[in-house]
Coordinates of C-alpha atoms (C1' of nucleotides) in Angstrom, one line a residue:
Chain A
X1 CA 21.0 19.2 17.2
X2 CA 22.9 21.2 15.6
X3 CA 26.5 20.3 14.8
X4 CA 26.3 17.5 12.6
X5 CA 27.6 18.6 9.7
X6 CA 26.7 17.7 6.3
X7 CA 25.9 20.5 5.0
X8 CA 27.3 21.1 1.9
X9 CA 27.5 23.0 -2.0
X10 CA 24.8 21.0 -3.9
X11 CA 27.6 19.9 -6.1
X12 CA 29.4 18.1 -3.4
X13 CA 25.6 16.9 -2.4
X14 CA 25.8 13.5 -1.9
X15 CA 22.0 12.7 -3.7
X16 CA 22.9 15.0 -6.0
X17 CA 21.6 13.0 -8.8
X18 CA 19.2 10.7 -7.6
X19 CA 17.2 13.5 -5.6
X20 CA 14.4 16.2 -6.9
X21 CA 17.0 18.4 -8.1
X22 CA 18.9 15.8 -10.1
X23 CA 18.1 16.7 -13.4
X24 CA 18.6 20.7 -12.8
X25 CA 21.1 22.7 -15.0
X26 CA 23.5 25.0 -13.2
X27 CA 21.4 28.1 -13.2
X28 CA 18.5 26.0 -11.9
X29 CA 20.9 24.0 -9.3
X30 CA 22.0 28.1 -8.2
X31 CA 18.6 29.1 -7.4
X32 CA 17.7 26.0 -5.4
X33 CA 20.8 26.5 -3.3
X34 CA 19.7 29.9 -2.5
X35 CA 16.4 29.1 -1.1
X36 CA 17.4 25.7 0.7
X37 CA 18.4 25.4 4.2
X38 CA 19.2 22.0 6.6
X39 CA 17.5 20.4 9.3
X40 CA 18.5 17.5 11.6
X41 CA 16.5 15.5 13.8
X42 CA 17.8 13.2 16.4
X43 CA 17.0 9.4 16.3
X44 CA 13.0 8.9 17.5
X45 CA 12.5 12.6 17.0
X46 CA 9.0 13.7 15.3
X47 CA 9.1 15.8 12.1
X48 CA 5.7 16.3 12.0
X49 CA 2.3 14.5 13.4
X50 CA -0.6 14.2 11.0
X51 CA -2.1 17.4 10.6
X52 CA 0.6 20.0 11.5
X53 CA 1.0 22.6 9.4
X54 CA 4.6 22.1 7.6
X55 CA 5.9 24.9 6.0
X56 CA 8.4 23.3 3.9
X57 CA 9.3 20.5 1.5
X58 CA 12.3 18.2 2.0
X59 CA 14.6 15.8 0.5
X60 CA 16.1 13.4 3.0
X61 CA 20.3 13.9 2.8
X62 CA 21.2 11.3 5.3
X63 CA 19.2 9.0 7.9
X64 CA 15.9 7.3 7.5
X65 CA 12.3 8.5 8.1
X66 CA 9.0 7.2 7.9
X67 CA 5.3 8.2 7.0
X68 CA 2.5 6.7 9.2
X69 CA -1.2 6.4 9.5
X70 CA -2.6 5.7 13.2
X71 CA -5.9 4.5 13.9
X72 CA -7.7 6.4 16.8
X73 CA -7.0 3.5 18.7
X74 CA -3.6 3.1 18.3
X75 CA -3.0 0.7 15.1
X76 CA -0.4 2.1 13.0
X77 CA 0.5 0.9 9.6
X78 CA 3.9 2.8 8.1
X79 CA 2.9 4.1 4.1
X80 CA 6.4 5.6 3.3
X81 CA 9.5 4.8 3.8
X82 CA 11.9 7.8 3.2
X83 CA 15.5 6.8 2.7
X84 CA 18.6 9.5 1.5
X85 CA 17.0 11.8 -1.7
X86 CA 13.3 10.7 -1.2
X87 CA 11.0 13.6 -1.1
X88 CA 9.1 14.8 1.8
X89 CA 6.0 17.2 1.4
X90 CA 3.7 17.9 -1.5
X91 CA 2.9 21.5 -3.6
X92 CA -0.3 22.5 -3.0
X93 CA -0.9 21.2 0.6
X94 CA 0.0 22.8 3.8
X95 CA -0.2 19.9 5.8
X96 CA 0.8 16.5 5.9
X97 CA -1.8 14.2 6.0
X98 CA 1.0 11.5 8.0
X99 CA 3.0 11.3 10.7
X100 CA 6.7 11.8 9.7
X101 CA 9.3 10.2 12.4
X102 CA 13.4 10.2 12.1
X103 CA 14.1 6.6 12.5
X104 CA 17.3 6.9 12.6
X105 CA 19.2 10.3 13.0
X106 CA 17.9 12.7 9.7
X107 CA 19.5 15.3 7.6
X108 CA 16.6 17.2 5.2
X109 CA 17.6 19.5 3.0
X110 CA 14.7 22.0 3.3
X111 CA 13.0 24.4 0.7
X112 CA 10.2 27.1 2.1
X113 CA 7.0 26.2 0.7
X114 CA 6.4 29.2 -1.8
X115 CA 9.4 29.5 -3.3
X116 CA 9.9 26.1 -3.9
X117 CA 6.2 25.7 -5.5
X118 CA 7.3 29.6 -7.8
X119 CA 10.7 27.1 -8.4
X120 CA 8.3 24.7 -10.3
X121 CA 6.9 26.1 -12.3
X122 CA 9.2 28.5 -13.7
X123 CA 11.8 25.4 -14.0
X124 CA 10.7 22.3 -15.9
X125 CA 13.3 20.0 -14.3
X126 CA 12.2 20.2 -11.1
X127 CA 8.7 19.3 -11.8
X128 CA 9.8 16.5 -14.3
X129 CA 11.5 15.0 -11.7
X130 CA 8.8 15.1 -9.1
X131 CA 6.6 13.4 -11.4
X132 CA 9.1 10.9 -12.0
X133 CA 9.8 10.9 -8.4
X134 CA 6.6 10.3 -7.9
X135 CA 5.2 7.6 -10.2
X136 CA 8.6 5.5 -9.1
X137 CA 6.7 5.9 -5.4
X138 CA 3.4 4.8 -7.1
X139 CA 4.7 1.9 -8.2
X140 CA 6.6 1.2 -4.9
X141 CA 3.4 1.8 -3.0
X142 CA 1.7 -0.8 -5.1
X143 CA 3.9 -3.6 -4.8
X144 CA 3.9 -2.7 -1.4
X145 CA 0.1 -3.6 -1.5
X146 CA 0.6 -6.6 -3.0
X147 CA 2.8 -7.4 0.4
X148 CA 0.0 -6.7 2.5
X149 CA -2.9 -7.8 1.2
X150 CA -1.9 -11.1 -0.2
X151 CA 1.9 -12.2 0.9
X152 CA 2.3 -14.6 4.2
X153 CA 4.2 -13.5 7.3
X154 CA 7.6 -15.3 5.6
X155 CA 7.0 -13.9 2.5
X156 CA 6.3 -10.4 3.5
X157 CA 10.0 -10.3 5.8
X158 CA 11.5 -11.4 3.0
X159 CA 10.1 -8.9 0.7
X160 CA 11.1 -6.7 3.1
X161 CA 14.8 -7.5 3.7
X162 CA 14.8 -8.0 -0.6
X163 CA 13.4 -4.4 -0.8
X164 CA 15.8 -3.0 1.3
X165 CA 19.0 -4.8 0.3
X166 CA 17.9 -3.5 -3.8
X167 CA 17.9 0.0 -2.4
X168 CA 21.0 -0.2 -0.5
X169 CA 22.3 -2.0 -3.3
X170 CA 21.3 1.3 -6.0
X171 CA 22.6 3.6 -3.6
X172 CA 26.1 2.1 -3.5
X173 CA 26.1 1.0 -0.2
X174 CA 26.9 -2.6 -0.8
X175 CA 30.1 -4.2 -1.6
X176 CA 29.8 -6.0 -4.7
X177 CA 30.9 -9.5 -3.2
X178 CA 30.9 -12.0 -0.4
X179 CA 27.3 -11.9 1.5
X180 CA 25.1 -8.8 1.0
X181 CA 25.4 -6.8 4.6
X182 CA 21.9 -5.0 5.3
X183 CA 22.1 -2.2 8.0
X184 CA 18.8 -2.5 9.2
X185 CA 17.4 0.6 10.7
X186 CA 14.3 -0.4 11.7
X187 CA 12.8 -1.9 15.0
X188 CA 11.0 -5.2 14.7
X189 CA 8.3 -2.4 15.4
X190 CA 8.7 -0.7 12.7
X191 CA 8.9 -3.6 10.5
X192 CA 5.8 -4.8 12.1
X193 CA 4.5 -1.7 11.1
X194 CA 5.5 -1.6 7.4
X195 CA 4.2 -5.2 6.9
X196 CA 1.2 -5.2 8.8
X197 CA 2.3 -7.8 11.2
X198 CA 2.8 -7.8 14.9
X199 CA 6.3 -7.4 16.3
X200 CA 6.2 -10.9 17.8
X201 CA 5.5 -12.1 14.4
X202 CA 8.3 -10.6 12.5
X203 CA 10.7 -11.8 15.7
X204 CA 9.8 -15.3 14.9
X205 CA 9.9 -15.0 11.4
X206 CA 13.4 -13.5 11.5
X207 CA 14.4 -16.6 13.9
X208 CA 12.9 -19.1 11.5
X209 CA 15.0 -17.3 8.7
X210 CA 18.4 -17.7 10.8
X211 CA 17.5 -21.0 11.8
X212 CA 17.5 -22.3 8.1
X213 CA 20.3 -20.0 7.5
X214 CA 19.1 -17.8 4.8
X215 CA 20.0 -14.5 6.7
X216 CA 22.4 -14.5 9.6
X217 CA 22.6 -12.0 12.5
X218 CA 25.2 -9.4 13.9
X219 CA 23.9 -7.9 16.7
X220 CA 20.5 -6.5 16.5
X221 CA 20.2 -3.9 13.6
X222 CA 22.5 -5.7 11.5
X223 CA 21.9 -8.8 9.0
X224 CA 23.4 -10.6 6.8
X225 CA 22.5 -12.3 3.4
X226 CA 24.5 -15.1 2.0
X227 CA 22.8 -15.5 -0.6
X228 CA 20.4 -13.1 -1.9
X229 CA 18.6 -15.7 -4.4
X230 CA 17.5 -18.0 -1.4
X231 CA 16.0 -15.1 0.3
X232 CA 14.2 -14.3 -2.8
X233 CA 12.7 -17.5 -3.4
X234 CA 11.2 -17.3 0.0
X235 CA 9.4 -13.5 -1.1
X236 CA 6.9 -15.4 -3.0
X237 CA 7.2 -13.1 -6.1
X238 CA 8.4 -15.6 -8.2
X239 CA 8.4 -19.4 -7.9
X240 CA 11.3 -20.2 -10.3
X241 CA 14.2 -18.2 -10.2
X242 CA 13.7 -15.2 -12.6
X243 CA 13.8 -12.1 -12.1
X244 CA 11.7 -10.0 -10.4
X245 CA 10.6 -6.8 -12.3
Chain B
X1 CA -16.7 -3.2 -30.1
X2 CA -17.1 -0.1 -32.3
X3 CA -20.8 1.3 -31.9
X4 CA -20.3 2.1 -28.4
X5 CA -20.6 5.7 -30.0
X6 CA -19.0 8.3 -26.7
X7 CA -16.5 9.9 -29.5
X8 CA -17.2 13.5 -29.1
X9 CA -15.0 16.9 -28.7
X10 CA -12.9 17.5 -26.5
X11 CA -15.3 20.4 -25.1
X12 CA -18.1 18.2 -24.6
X13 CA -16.3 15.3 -22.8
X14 CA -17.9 14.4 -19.7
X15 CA -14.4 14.1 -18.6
X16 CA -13.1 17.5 -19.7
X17 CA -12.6 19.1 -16.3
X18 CA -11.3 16.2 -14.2
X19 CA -8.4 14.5 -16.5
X20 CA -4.9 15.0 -17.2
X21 CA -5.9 17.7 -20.1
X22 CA -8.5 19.7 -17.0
X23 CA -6.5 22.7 -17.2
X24 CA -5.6 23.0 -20.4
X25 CA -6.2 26.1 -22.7
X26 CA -8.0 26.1 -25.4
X27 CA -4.9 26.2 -27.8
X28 CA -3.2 22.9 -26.0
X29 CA -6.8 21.5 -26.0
X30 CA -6.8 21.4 -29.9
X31 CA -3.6 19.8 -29.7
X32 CA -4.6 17.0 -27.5
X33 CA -7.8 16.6 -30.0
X34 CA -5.4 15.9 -32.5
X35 CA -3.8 13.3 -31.5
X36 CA -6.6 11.0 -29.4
X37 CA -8.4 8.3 -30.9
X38 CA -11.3 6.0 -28.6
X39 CA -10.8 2.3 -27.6
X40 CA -13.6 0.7 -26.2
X41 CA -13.7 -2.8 -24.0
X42 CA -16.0 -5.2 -23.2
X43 CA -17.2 -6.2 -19.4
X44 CA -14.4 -8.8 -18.4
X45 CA -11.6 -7.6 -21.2
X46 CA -7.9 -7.6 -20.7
X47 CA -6.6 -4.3 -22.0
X48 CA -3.1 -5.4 -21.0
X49 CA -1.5 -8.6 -19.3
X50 CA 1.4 -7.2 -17.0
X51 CA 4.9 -7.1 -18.8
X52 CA 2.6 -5.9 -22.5
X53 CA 3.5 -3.5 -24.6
X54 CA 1.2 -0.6 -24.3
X55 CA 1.5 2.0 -27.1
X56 CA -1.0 4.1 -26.1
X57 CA -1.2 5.7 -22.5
X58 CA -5.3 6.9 -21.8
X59 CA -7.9 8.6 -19.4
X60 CA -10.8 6.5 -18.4
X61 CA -14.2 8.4 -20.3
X62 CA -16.6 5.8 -19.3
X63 CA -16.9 2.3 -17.3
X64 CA -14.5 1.2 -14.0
X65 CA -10.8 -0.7 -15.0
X66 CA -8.8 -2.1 -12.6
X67 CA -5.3 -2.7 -12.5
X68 CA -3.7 -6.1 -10.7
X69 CA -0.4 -8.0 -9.3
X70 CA -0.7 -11.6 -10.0
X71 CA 1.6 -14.0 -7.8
X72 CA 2.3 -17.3 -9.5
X73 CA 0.7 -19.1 -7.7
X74 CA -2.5 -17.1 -8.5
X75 CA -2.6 -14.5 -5.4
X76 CA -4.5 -11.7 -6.9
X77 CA -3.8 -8.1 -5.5
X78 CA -6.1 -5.3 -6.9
X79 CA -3.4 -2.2 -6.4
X80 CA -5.4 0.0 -8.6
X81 CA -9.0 0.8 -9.6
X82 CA -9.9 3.3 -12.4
X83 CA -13.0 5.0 -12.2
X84 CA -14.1 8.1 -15.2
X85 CA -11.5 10.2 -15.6
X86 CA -8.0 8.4 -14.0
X87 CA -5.0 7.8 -16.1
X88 CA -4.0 4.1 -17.6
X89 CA 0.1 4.1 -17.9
X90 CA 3.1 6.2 -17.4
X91 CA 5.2 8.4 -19.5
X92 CA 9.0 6.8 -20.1
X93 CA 7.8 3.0 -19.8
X94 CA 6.2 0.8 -22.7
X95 CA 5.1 -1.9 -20.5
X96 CA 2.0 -2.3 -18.2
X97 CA 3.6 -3.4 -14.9
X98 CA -0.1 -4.7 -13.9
X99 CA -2.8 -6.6 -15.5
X100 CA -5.4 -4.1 -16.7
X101 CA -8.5 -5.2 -17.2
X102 CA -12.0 -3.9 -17.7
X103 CA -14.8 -5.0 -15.4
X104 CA -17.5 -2.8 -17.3
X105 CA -17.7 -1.8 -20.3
X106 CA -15.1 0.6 -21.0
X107 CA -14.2 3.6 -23.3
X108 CA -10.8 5.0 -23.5
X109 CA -9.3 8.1 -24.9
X110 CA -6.0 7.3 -25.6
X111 CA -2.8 9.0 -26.8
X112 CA -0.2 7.1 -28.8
X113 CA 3.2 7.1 -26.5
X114 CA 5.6 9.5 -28.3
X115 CA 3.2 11.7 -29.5
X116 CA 2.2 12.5 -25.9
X117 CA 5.3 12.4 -24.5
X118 CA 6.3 15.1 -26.6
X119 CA 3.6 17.3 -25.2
X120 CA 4.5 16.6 -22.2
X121 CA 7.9 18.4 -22.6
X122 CA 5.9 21.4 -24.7
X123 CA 2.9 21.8 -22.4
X124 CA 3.5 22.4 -19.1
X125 CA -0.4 22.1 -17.6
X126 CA -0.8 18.8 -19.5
X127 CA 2.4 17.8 -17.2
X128 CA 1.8 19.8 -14.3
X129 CA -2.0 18.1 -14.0
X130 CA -0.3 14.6 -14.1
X131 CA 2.0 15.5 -11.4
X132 CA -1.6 16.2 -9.1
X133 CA -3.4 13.6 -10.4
X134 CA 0.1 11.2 -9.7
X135 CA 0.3 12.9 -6.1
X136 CA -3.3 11.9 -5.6
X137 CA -3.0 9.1 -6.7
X138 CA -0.3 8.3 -3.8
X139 CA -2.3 9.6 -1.1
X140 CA -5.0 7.1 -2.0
X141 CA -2.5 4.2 -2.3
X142 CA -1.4 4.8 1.0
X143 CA -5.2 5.1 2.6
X144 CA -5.5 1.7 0.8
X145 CA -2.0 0.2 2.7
X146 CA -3.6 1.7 6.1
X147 CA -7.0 -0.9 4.9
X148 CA -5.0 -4.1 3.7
X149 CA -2.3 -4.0 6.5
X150 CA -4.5 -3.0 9.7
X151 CA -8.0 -3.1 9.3
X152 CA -10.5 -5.7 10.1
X153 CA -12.9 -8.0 7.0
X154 CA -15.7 -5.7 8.4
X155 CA -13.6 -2.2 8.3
X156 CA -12.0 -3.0 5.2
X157 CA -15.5 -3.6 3.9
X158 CA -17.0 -0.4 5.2
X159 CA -13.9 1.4 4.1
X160 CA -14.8 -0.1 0.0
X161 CA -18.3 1.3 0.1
X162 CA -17.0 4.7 1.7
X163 CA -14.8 4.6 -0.8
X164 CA -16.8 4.2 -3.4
X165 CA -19.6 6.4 -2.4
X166 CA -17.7 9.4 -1.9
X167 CA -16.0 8.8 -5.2
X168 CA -19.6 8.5 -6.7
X169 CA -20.1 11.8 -4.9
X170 CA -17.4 13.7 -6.2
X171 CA -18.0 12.8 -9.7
X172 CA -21.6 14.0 -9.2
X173 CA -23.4 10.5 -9.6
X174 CA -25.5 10.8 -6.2
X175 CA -28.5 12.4 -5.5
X176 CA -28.3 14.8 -2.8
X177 CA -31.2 14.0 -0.2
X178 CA -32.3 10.4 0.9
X179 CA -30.5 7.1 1.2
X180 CA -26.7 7.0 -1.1
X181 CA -27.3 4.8 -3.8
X182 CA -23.7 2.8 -4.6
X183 CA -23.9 0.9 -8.0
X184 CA -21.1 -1.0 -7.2
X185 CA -19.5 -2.5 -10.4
X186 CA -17.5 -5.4 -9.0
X187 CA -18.2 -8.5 -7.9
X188 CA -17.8 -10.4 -4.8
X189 CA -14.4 -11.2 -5.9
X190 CA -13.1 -8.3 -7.4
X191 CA -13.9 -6.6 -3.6
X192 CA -12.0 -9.4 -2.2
X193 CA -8.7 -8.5 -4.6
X194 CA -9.5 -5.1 -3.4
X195 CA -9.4 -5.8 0.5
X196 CA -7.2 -8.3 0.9
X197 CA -10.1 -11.0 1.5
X198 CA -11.6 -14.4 -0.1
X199 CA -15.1 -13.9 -1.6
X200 CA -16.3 -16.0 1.7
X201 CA -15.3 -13.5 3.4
X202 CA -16.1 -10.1 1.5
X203 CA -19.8 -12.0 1.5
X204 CA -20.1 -13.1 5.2
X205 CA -19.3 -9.3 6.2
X206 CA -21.8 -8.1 3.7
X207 CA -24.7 -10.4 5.3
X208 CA -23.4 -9.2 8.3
X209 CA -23.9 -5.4 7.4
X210 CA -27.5 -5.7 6.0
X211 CA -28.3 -8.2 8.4
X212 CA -27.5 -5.3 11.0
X213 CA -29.4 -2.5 9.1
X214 CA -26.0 -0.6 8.1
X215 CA -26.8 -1.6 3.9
X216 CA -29.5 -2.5 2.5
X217 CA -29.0 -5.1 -0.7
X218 CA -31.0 -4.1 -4.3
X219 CA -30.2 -7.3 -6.2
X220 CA -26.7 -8.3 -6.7
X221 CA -24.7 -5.4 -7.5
X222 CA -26.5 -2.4 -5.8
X223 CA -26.3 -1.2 -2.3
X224 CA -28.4 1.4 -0.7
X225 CA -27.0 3.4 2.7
X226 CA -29.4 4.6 4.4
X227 CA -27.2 6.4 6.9
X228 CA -23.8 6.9 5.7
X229 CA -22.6 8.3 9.1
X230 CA -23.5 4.3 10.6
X231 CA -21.2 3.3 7.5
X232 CA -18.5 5.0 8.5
X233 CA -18.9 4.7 12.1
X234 CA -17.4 0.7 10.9
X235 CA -14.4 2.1 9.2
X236 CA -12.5 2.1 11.7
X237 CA -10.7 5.4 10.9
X238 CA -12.5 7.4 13.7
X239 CA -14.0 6.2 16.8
X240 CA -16.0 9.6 17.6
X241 CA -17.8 10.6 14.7
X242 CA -15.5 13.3 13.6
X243 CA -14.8 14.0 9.5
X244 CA -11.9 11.9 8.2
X245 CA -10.0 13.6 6.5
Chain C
dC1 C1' -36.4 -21.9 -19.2
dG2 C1' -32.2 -23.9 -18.9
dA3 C1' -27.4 -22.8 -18.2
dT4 C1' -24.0 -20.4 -16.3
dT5 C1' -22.1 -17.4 -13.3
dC6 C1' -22.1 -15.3 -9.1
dC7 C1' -23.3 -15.4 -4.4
dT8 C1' -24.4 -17.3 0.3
dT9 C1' -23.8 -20.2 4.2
dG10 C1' -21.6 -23.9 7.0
dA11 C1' -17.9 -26.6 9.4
dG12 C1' -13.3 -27.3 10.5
dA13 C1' -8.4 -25.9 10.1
dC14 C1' -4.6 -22.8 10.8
dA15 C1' -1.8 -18.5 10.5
dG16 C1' -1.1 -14.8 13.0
dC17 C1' -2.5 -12.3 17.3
dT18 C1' -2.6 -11.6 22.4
dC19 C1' -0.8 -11.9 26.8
dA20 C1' 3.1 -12.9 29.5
dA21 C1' 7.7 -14.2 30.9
dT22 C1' 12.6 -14.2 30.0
dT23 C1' 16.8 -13.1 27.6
dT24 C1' 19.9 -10.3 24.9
dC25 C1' 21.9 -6.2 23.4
dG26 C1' 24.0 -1.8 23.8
dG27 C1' 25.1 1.9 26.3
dT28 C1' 26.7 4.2 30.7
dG29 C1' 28.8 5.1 34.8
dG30 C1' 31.7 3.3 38.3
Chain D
dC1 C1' 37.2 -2.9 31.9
dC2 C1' 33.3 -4.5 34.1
dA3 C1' 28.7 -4.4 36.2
dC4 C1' 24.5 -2.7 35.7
dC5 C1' 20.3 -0.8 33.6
dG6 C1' 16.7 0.0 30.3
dA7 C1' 15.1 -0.9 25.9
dA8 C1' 14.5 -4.2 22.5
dA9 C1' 14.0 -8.8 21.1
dT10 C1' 12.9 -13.6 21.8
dT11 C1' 10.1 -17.4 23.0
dG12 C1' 6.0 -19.8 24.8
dA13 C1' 0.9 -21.0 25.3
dG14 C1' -3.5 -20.4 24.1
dC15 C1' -7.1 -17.9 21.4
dT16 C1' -9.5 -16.0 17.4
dG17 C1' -10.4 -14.1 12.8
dT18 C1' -10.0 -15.4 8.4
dC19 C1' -9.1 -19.0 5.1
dT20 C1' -10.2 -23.5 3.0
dC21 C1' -13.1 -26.8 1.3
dA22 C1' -17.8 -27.9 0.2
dA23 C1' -22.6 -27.7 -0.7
dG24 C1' -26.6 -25.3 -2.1
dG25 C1' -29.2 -21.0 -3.9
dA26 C1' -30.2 -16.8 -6.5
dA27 C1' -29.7 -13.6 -10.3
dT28 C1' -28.8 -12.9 -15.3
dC29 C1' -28.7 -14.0 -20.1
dG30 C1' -29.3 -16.3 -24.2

DNA sequence: CGATTCCTTGAGACAGCTCAATTTCGGTGG
DNA sequence: CCACCGAAATTGAGCTGTCTCAAGGAATCG
């Protein structure tokens, strides 16, 4: 696990500006780079289990990860959903209170705890980003609430594909026309677990999708959106057509 | 809604050691006193309709708010609920993604938008103390996902009123020896926009707990616990007795 | 003390779950 | 390039927890 690559000047970072150090000033941007090193984890791999002491903070350069409660008796609902510049970790707390899982192969960018937390406060960009950072999760965790406490099985794999095609979409990773290509790296397991559903549940929901043809499939992982406005009308958020704030 | 009275100094607020100004010096204190003014609400009043503009952000003094997602067709999630001493609103937006509304009466201490924004930048524990509260703020987001996606009507009950009690707890409401006393300020449907639930359902799983000793009723909107370790034992989150963290 | 609002309880319906059997995909080695 | 293997996904049948619809019953307030 070591020869991956990617590891690179922050200015040739590619979530440069969308990660916790985007709004740093060269002499900030210098002392980050000196106290950062990489990590990969494989496809599957653990980061950490609930509980483990983890002595850094992260933001995720490439790949996917996830953060997930587990019941003692094995229900697991997913809380976080980490794709390339989210933040992993928190100042002030030693361990994480999740599991964190590589769902795809990962690339952190890693800061050692204490200097990281000395790094905030002596430079306000950093922590003005976090909280940014931060509240933009708030808000994602809430409508994410609003999935599973009140949206049907249809509606909440819709959300879903929606949620992710948007963040593909921010990140650049979609061309701009013809049908919207989502490279799903999830499971139906781990969409099960994001949605609160089981995995037979999401399977049939993704079949009854195909079968009206408002996604299409190529191969497993990947799907395809013709039209994005018919998959939104079937998210439930709006019942006419506007937009969706 | 003026002769509420609750206007007092900064030093004497009940508040003063739990909000976003906790650890602020005397110096930035003075500051903040300049530039708050109280709003109070009535039991049942909107302070904001989602997509409002909000000119003031606030902290909770007195009173529980809540904030809501509304579907169109009338699907209520509650994603937040703001007990003495929480935070109404975010720096950098004008408008209240969520219905806010106030299901006791309610005092604010607010801080008109630009004015606090700017000491955001010039302060740094007024920001630093928004980034915890933010953080904590997540944390308890994601406990609630764990309860709407995977619990059970009874767990997800169970989890409310250990919810509740320990937040009573921490703010210093409960007396120390004999049976927790929760004076639960919402009603059968506000629990129910909580959880996830109808009211049918939020009330059969309450008959259910008394009826099996777990709570005891005390009129409509108080509930005694006469063992708290029973009450968890139905959250679900531990199947040995153990301390959740 | 009447009105209103909130709560409780019941009966039946249904969405999503459980358990179980195939089928398909994607990789791997011959 | 093809045949095979294991993991992941699909599909089916029956079950159950929660919702829906509906009818009373209690608390609170003017």
């Amino acid at each position: 696990m070591a020869q991956h690559a990617a590891e690179v000047e922050c200015a040739d970072c590619p979530i440069r500006h969308r990660a916790v150090c985007a709004k740093c000033e060269p002499d900030e941007l210098d002392r980050l780079e000196q106290i950062k090193y990489y990590r990969h984890y494989d496809q599957g791999q653990t980061i950490a289990w609930a509980g483990d002491e983890m002595g850094f903070v992260a933001s995720v350069v490439r790949g996917v990860a996830t953060l997930s409660h587990t019941l003692a008796d094995g229900r697991t609902q997913m809380v976080g959903l980490l794709l390339p510049s989210d933040f992993i970790g928190r100042p002030g707390r030693t361990t994480s209170p999740y599991d964190v899982t590589a769902v795809s192969d990962v690339t952190l960018c890693c800061f050692r705890r204490k200097p990281f937390e000395d790094l905030l406060v002596s430079t306000p960009h950093v922590a003005e980003r976090l909280l940014i950072m931060s509240l933009d999760e708030l808000d994602a965790a809430r409508e994410w609430m609003l999935i599973l406490g009140r949206k049907t099985a249809r509606e909440k794999l819709a959300s879903l594909l929606t949620i992710i095609a948007r963040r593909e979409a921010s990140i650049g990773l979609i061309r701009p026309k013809g049908p919207i290509v989502i490279d799903l790296p999830l499971t139906r397991e781990a969409m099960a677990d994001y949605l609160g559903l089981t995995l037979e549940t999401v399977s049939r929901q993704i079949s009854a999708l195909k079968g009206e043809g408002i996604i299409q499939l190529d191969g497993k992982r990947r799907i395809l959106v013709p039209d994005i406005g018919r998959l939104v009308d079937e998210t439930g958020d709006d019942m006419d057509g506007g937009i969706v704030a």
